[in-house]
Coordinates of C-alpha atoms and ligand atoms in Angstrom, one line a residue:
T1 CA -25.8 24.6 8.9
E2 CA -24.4 22.3 6.1
F3 CA -26.0 18.9 6.2
V4 CA -25.5 15.8 3.7
S5 CA -23.0 15.8 0.7
V6 CA -24.0 15.4 -2.8
S7 CA -22.6 11.8 -2.8
E8 CA -24.7 11.1 0.5
L9 CA -27.8 12.4 -1.1
A10 CA -27.8 10.6 -4.2
N11 CA -27.2 7.8 -2.0
M12 CA -30.6 7.9 0.7
M13 CA -32.7 8.8 -2.9
D14 CA -31.0 5.5 -4.6
V15 CA -30.1 7.7 -7.7
N16 CA -27.4 8.1 -10.1
V17 CA -24.5 10.5 -8.3
N18 CA -23.9 12.6 -11.5
E19 CA -28.1 12.7 -12.3
V20 CA -27.9 14.8 -9.2
I21 CA -24.9 16.6 -10.3
S22 CA -26.5 17.4 -13.0
T23 CA -29.3 18.5 -11.3
C24 CA -27.4 20.8 -9.3
M25 CA -26.5 22.5 -12.7
S26 CA -29.5 22.9 -13.8
L27 CA -30.9 24.6 -10.6
G28 CA -27.0 27.5 -11.3
L29 CA -26.1 25.4 -8.9
F30 CA -21.7 23.4 -9.5
V31 CA -20.6 21.0 -6.9
S32 CA -18.8 18.4 -6.7
I33 CA -19.4 14.7 -5.2
N34 CA -18.4 15.2 -1.6
Q35 CA -19.7 18.5 -1.4
R36 CA -21.7 19.1 1.2
L37 CA -25.8 20.7 0.4
D38 CA -27.2 23.5 3.0
A39 CA -30.5 22.4 3.8
E40 CA -32.5 25.1 1.5
T41 CA -30.7 23.4 -1.6
L42 CA -31.3 19.9 -0.5
T43 CA -34.9 20.6 0.0
V44 CA -34.7 21.8 -3.7
V45 CA -32.0 19.7 -5.1
A46 CA -34.3 16.7 -3.6
D47 CA -38.2 18.2 -4.4
E48 CA -37.0 17.8 -8.4
F49 CA -36.1 14.3 -7.4
G50 CA -39.9 14.0 -5.9
Y51 CA -38.8 13.6 -2.4
K52 CA -39.7 15.5 0.4
V53 CA -36.6 16.8 3.2
E54 CA -37.6 15.2 6.2
F55 CA -34.5 17.0 8.9
V56 CA -34.2 14.4 11.6
S57 CA -33.4 16.0 15.1
A58 CA -30.4 18.0 14.6
D59 CA -27.7 15.8 17.4
I60 CA -28.4 13.0 15.1
Q61 CA -26.9 14.6 12.0
E62 CA -23.6 15.9 14.5
S63 CA -23.1 13.2 15.6
I64 CA -22.6 11.9 11.9
D65 CA -20.8 15.2 11.1
D66 CA -18.7 14.8 13.9
A67 CA -16.4 12.3 13.0
D68 CA -16.0 14.6 9.2
E69 CA -14.8 17.6 11.3
E70 CA -11.8 16.1 12.9
D71 CA -9.0 15.7 10.2
S72 CA -6.2 17.9 10.7
E73 CA -3.2 18.1 9.7
E74 CA -1.3 15.8 12.6
N75 CA -3.9 13.3 12.0
L76 CA -3.9 12.2 8.8
V77 CA -1.2 9.4 7.8
P78 CA -1.1 8.0 4.5
R79 CA -3.2 5.4 3.4
S80 CA -3.0 2.6 0.6
P81 CA -4.8 3.5 -2.6
I82 CA -8.8 1.7 -3.2
V83 CA -8.8 0.6 -6.6
T84 CA -11.1 -1.0 -9.5
V85 CA -11.1 -3.4 -12.6
M86 CA -13.7 -2.1 -14.4
G87 CA -14.1 -3.0 -18.9
H88 CA -17.3 -5.5 -20.4
V89 CA -17.9 -9.0 -19.5
D90 CA -15.2 -11.8 -19.9
H91 CA -12.2 -9.1 -20.8
G92 CA -10.1 -10.6 -17.7
K93 CA -11.2 -8.4 -14.6
T94 CA -11.4 -11.7 -12.4
S95 CA -8.3 -13.2 -14.2
L96 CA -7.1 -10.4 -13.2
L97 CA -8.1 -10.4 -9.6
D98 CA -7.0 -13.6 -9.4
Y99 CA -3.6 -13.6 -11.1
I100 CA -3.0 -11.2 -8.5
R101 CA -4.4 -12.6 -5.5
S102 CA -2.3 -15.6 -5.4
T103 CA 0.6 -14.1 -6.6
N104 CA 0.8 -12.4 -3.6
V105 CA -0.7 -13.7 -0.6
I106 CA 1.4 -14.9 2.5
A107 CA 3.3 -17.7 2.8
G108 CA 0.5 -20.2 4.3
E109 CA -2.9 -18.8 4.1
A110 CA -3.2 -19.6 0.6
G111 CA -5.6 -22.2 1.2
G112 CA -8.2 -19.2 3.5
I113 CA -8.8 -17.3 0.0
T114 CA -10.4 -19.0 -2.7
Q115 CA -13.7 -18.3 -1.5
H116 CA -14.6 -15.0 -3.2
I117 CA -14.6 -11.6 -1.4
G118 CA -15.5 -8.1 -2.8
A119 CA -13.1 -5.9 -1.5
Y120 CA -8.9 -7.1 -0.1
H121 CA -6.0 -6.2 0.1
V122 CA -2.8 -7.1 -1.1
T123 CA 1.1 -6.7 0.0
L124 CA 3.2 -6.5 -2.9
D125 CA 7.3 -7.3 -3.3
E126 CA 7.6 -3.8 -2.7
G127 CA 6.0 -3.5 0.7
K128 CA 3.5 -1.8 -1.0
D129 CA 0.4 -1.8 0.0
I130 CA -3.0 -1.8 -3.0
T131 CA -6.8 -3.1 -2.0
F132 CA -8.7 -4.4 -4.7
L133 CA -12.1 -3.8 -5.4
D134 CA -13.2 -6.8 -7.2
T135 CA -16.7 -6.3 -8.7
P136 CA -19.4 -7.9 -7.9
G137 CA -22.2 -10.1 -9.5
H138 CA -23.7 -7.8 -13.1
E139 CA -26.5 -5.6 -11.1
A140 CA -25.3 -5.0 -8.1
F141 CA -22.0 -4.2 -9.1
T142 CA -23.4 -1.6 -12.4
A143 CA -25.1 -0.2 -8.8
M144 CA -22.5 0.1 -6.7
R145 CA -20.4 1.7 -11.0
A146 CA -22.7 4.6 -10.3
R147 CA -21.8 5.5 -6.6
G148 CA -17.8 3.8 -7.9
A149 CA -16.8 7.5 -7.4
Q150 CA -16.9 7.6 -3.5
V151 CA -15.2 4.4 -3.5
T152 CA -11.8 3.6 -6.0
D153 CA -8.3 6.5 -6.7
I154 CA -7.9 4.5 -9.5
A155 CA -9.4 2.5 -12.1
I156 CA -7.5 -0.6 -14.3
I157 CA -9.8 -0.5 -17.4
I158 CA -9.4 -3.6 -19.4
V159 CA -9.7 -4.6 -22.2
A160 CA -9.4 -7.8 -24.1
A161 CA -7.0 -7.0 -27.4
D162 CA -8.7 -10.5 -29.0
D163 CA -11.8 -8.2 -29.4
N164 CA -12.2 -4.5 -28.8
V165 CA -13.5 -1.5 -26.8
M166 CA -17.2 -2.3 -26.1
P167 CA -20.4 -0.8 -24.8
Q168 CA -18.6 -1.2 -20.9
T169 CA -15.4 -0.5 -21.7
V170 CA -17.1 2.6 -23.2
E171 CA -20.0 3.1 -20.1
A172 CA -16.3 1.7 -17.4
I173 CA -14.5 5.0 -19.5
N174 CA -16.7 7.2 -18.3
H175 CA -18.5 6.8 -15.5
A176 CA -14.4 6.9 -14.0
S177 CA -14.1 10.1 -15.7
A178 CA -17.1 11.9 -14.8
A179 CA -16.1 11.0 -11.0
G180 CA -12.6 12.7 -11.7
V181 CA -10.5 9.0 -11.1
P182 CA -6.8 7.7 -13.0
I183 CA -7.6 5.4 -15.6
V184 CA -4.3 3.2 -15.5
F185 CA -5.1 0.9 -19.3
A186 CA -5.0 -2.9 -18.9
I187 CA -4.6 -4.6 -22.7
N188 CA -5.2 -8.8 -21.4
K189 CA -5.3 -11.7 -23.2
I190 CA -1.8 -10.9 -25.3
D191 CA -2.0 -14.7 -25.4
K192 CA -3.7 -15.0 -27.1
P193 CA -3.8 -15.3 -31.9
G194 CA -5.1 -12.9 -33.8
A195 CA -4.5 -10.7 -30.3
N196 CA -3.3 -7.2 -31.4
P197 CA -3.2 -4.5 -28.5
E198 CA -2.3 -1.4 -31.0
R199 CA -5.2 -2.0 -32.2
I200 CA -7.1 -1.6 -28.8
K201 CA -5.0 2.0 -28.0
E202 CA -5.9 3.5 -32.4
E203 CA -9.6 2.4 -30.8
L204 CA -8.9 4.5 -27.1
A205 CA -7.3 7.3 -29.1
N206 CA -9.9 7.1 -31.4
M207 CA -12.0 8.2 -28.0
N208 CA -9.5 9.9 -27.4
Y209 CA -7.9 8.3 -24.8
L210 CA -4.8 8.8 -25.4
V211 CA -2.1 5.3 -24.6
E212 CA 1.6 7.1 -23.4
E213 CA 2.4 5.1 -26.4
W214 CA 0.9 7.0 -28.4
G215 CA 2.4 10.5 -26.3
G216 CA -1.0 10.7 -24.6
K217 CA -1.7 11.4 -21.2
Y218 CA -3.2 7.6 -20.8
Q219 CA -0.8 4.8 -18.9
S220 CA -1.3 2.3 -20.5
H221 CA 0.6 -1.8 -20.3
D222 CA -0.3 -5.4 -22.2
I223 CA -1.0 -7.6 -20.9
S224 CA -2.2 -11.5 -20.2
A225 CA -4.0 -12.1 -17.1
K226 CA -3.8 -15.6 -17.7
Q227 CA -0.1 -16.0 -17.3
G228 CA 0.3 -12.6 -15.5
K229 CA 2.8 -11.9 -18.2
G230 CA 3.1 -7.9 -17.9
I231 CA 1.2 -8.1 -14.4
E232 CA 4.2 -6.5 -12.2
D233 CA 4.7 -3.9 -14.8
L234 CA 1.4 -2.8 -14.3
L235 CA 1.3 -2.8 -11.3
E236 CA 4.2 -0.3 -10.9
K237 CA 2.0 2.1 -13.3
V238 CA -0.9 1.6 -10.8
L239 CA 0.8 2.6 -7.3
L240 CA 2.7 5.6 -10.3
E241 CA -0.4 7.0 -10.0
A242 CA -1.2 6.5 -6.6
E243 CA 1.6 8.5 -5.8
M244 CA 0.3 11.1 -7.8
L245 CA -2.8 11.6 -6.1
E246 CA -1.2 11.8 -2.0
L247 CA -4.0 9.6 -0.8
N248 CA -4.2 10.0 3.4
A249 CA -6.8 9.3 6.0
N250 CA -7.4 10.0 10.5
P251 CA -7.1 6.4 11.9
K252 CA -8.2 8.0 14.7
K253 CA -11.7 8.6 14.3
R254 CA -15.1 6.7 13.9
A255 CA -15.0 5.1 11.2
A256 CA -17.6 5.4 8.2
G257 CA -16.7 4.6 4.5
T258 CA -19.0 1.9 2.0
I259 CA -20.9 -1.2 2.1
I260 CA -19.3 -3.4 -0.9
E261 CA -21.6 -6.7 -0.5
S262 CA -24.1 -8.1 2.5
S263 CA -25.6 -11.0 2.5
L264 CA -28.2 -13.4 4.8
D265 CA -25.6 -16.3 5.9
R266 CA -27.7 -19.3 7.8
G267 CA -25.6 -20.1 11.1
R268 CA -23.6 -16.7 10.9
G269 CA -26.8 -14.4 10.5
Y270 CA -26.3 -10.6 8.3
V271 CA -23.1 -10.7 7.2
A272 CA -21.1 -7.8 5.1
T273 CA -17.7 -6.9 3.7
V274 CA -17.5 -3.4 4.4
L275 CA -14.1 -1.2 2.7
V276 CA -13.2 1.5 5.6
Q277 CA -12.0 4.7 4.4
S278 CA -11.5 6.7 7.4
G279 CA -10.8 6.0 11.6
T280 CA -10.9 2.6 13.0
L281 CA -13.9 -0.1 12.7
K282 CA -13.3 -2.0 15.5
S283 CA -15.0 -5.1 16.6
G284 CA -18.0 -4.0 19.3
D285 CA -18.2 -0.4 17.4
I286 CA -22.5 0.2 16.3
V287 CA -22.6 0.2 12.5
L288 CA -25.3 2.8 11.2
A289 CA -25.7 0.8 7.5
G290 CA -28.0 2.5 5.1
Q291 CA -31.2 1.4 6.4
Y292 CA -29.8 -0.9 9.0
F293 CA -28.2 -1.1 11.7
G294 CA -26.3 -3.0 14.6
H295 CA -23.6 -4.3 16.9
I296 CA -20.5 -5.8 15.1
K297 CA -20.1 -9.2 16.7
A298 CA -16.9 -10.5 15.1
M299 CA -15.1 -9.1 12.2
F300 CA -12.8 -11.1 9.4
N301 CA -10.7 -10.3 7.4
E302 CA -10.6 -10.9 3.2
R303 CA -9.1 -14.5 4.7
N304 CA -11.5 -15.1 6.5
Q305 CA -9.0 -14.7 10.7
K306 CA -10.9 -12.8 12.9
I307 CA -9.3 -9.0 13.6
E308 CA -10.3 -6.7 15.7
E309 CA -10.0 -3.7 13.4
A310 CA -9.6 -1.7 10.4
G311 CA -8.0 1.3 9.2
P312 CA -8.0 3.3 5.9
A313 CA -8.5 1.7 2.7
Q314 CA -8.6 -1.7 4.3
P315 CA -11.8 -4.7 4.0
A316 CA -13.4 -6.0 7.0
I317 CA -15.7 -8.4 7.2
I318 CA -18.1 -8.0 9.5
L319 CA -21.2 -10.2 11.4
G320 CA -24.4 -8.7 12.9
L321 CA -25.9 -5.8 11.2
D322 CA -29.6 -6.4 11.6
G323 CA -30.1 -6.3 7.5
A324 CA -28.8 -6.3 4.5
P325 CA -27.8 -2.9 3.1
Q326 CA -27.0 -2.5 -0.4
A327 CA -24.0 -2.1 -2.2
G328 CA -22.4 1.4 -2.4
D329 CA -24.7 2.5 0.9
N330 CA -22.4 4.4 3.3
F331 CA -21.9 2.9 7.0
H332 CA -20.6 5.0 10.1
V333 CA -19.7 4.3 13.0
M334 CA -23.2 6.0 14.7
E335 CA -21.9 7.5 19.3
N336 CA -24.9 5.7 20.4
E337 CA -27.4 2.9 19.2
R338 CA -30.1 5.1 20.1
D339 CA -29.2 7.7 16.6
A340 CA -28.8 4.3 14.8
R341 CA -31.9 3.3 15.5
G342 CA -33.3 6.8 14.1
I343 CA -32.1 7.2 11.2
A344 CA -32.6 3.3 9.9
N345 CA -35.4 3.7 11.0
K346 CA -36.5 6.9 9.0
R347 CA -34.6 5.8 5.9
E348 CA -36.2 3.0 6.3
Q349 CA -40.0 5.3 5.9
L350 CA -38.3 7.1 3.3
A351 CA -37.6 3.2 1.1
R352 CA -41.5 2.8 1.4
E353 CA -43.0 6.0 0.4
Q354 CA -40.0 6.1 -2.5
G355 CA -41.4 2.5 -3.4
L356 CA -44.4 4.4 -4.1
R357 CA -43.3 6.2 -6.2
S358 CA -40.6 5.1 -7.8
Q359 CA -42.6 3.3 -10.2
K360 CA -42.3 6.5 -12.0
H361 CA -39.1 6.2 -13.9
I362 CA -37.8 2.6 -13.3
T363 CA -35.1 2.1 -14.9
L364 CA -33.8 -1.1 -17.0
D365 CA -30.4 -1.5 -14.7
E366 CA -32.9 -0.9 -11.0
I367 CA -35.1 -3.9 -12.7
G368 CA -31.6 -6.3 -13.5
R369 CA -31.5 -5.1 -9.4
R370 CA -34.0 -6.3 -7.8
I371 CA -34.4 -9.7 -9.2
Ligands
GTP1 P1 -17.0 -11.2 -16.4 O1 -16.9 -11.2 -15.3 O2 -18.5 -12.2 -16.6 O3 -17.8 -9.9 -16.7 O4 -15.5 -11.7 -17.1 P2 -14.1 -11.2 -16.4 O5 -13.9 -9.7 -17.0 O6 -14.5 -11.8 -15.1 O7 -13.2 -12.2 -16.7 P3 -12.5 -13.4 -16.7 O8 -11.8 -12.6 -16.1 O9 -13.9 -14.4 -16.1 O10 -12.1 -14.1 -18.3 C1 -13.2 -14.7 -19.3 C2 -12.4 -15.3 -20.2 O11 -11.1 -15.4 -20.4 C3 -12.2 -17.3 -18.4 O12 -12.2 -17.7 -19.8 C4 -9.9 -16.3 -18.9 O13 -9.6 -17.7 -18.4 C5 -10.5 -15.7 -19.9 N1 -9.0 -14.8 -19.8 C6 -8.6 -14.0 -19.2 N2 -7.1 -13.3 -19.5 C7 -7.4 -14.3 -19.9 C8 -5.6 -13.7 -20.6 O14 -5.0 -13.1 -20.2 N3 -5.6 -14.7 -21.7 C9 -5.7 -15.7 -22.5 N4 -6.0 -16.6 -23.0 N5 -7.6 -16.2 -22.1 C10 -7.3 -15.1 -20.9
MG2 MG1 -15.6 -11.9 -13.5

């Protein structure tokens, strides 16, 4: 039997999924992110990271797996693309997302969406939907991005035309490429005096990312997030990319997806923004996320309206977890509370043991996350 996928294993050990893949490679195993590993492989790979694998009761794992096995053709329906905007500090990620959000809000709802939200769904003029992931604070984002491969269908890489391709731009490009996520470039701030979009394209070409205008395969568009210039065309290109991916999902099963952000709210308890990736999440469901679990007491959309369910590619804000899972953690709806509690406790124990062990290879990035 096969247990845990490569990305889930990375998640459990709190390491970059690419590290797991390259470790597998060094062991002569060529694995993909979503590939499930059998017990023996799991044990060997985890051992490379200094972990001992303990197999929790097979029932519990089956309860998670069950949900994955019902994806017959007839259950699959098209879903909206999940798009992340990535780029160097100050190159305009938030401005772009704000512009898109403000111009695609259903009339009368504008007041409800001023707060920051890690994920939101917009319906464009032609009735097509896109789910955007806004990147949370820098440290959390690094963690998310390391795991982002599982979440994002398409990456918009934004580069300010009055600046250069910067280290974080390169990092974002590398992450997206390593994950096999299609890239659309947005060359931003073209309204600024001194902006030189062609220079950015040249820099990209020097990195072997040749944009279409230059005869390459990468879609790119010059925009001004501030003035809203070129953004409609940029989104057209994103939708084109999405069409080619033929994205679909099964809404008729217990939901699974990713935690986008979570926090403790004084009045409401633990609040988590989640992105449903398969199945349908319903109010009252038992959710397991990282080391935490709970019944969903209430559920809201990104406009703070109460909702009863959220389907594939839809974000939701949920109340009822007994803690704040990490951005990038997977969540699963469980059949019963006993199983949810069992796994949550096991993970907590694992994390505690790992805490004792992690001193040996702590990275800057992790230090940042703990502050
Ligand atoms: P971080 O979240 O800090 O990484 O930054 P960001 O990428 O989200 O950039 P943000 O949208 O906050 O923009 C940074 C600054 O650039 C802000 O002062 C924006 O007003 C400005 N800016 C963003 N887009 C444009 C643009 O198209 N034109 C001009 N002139 N300014 C822009
Ligand atoms: Mg920002």
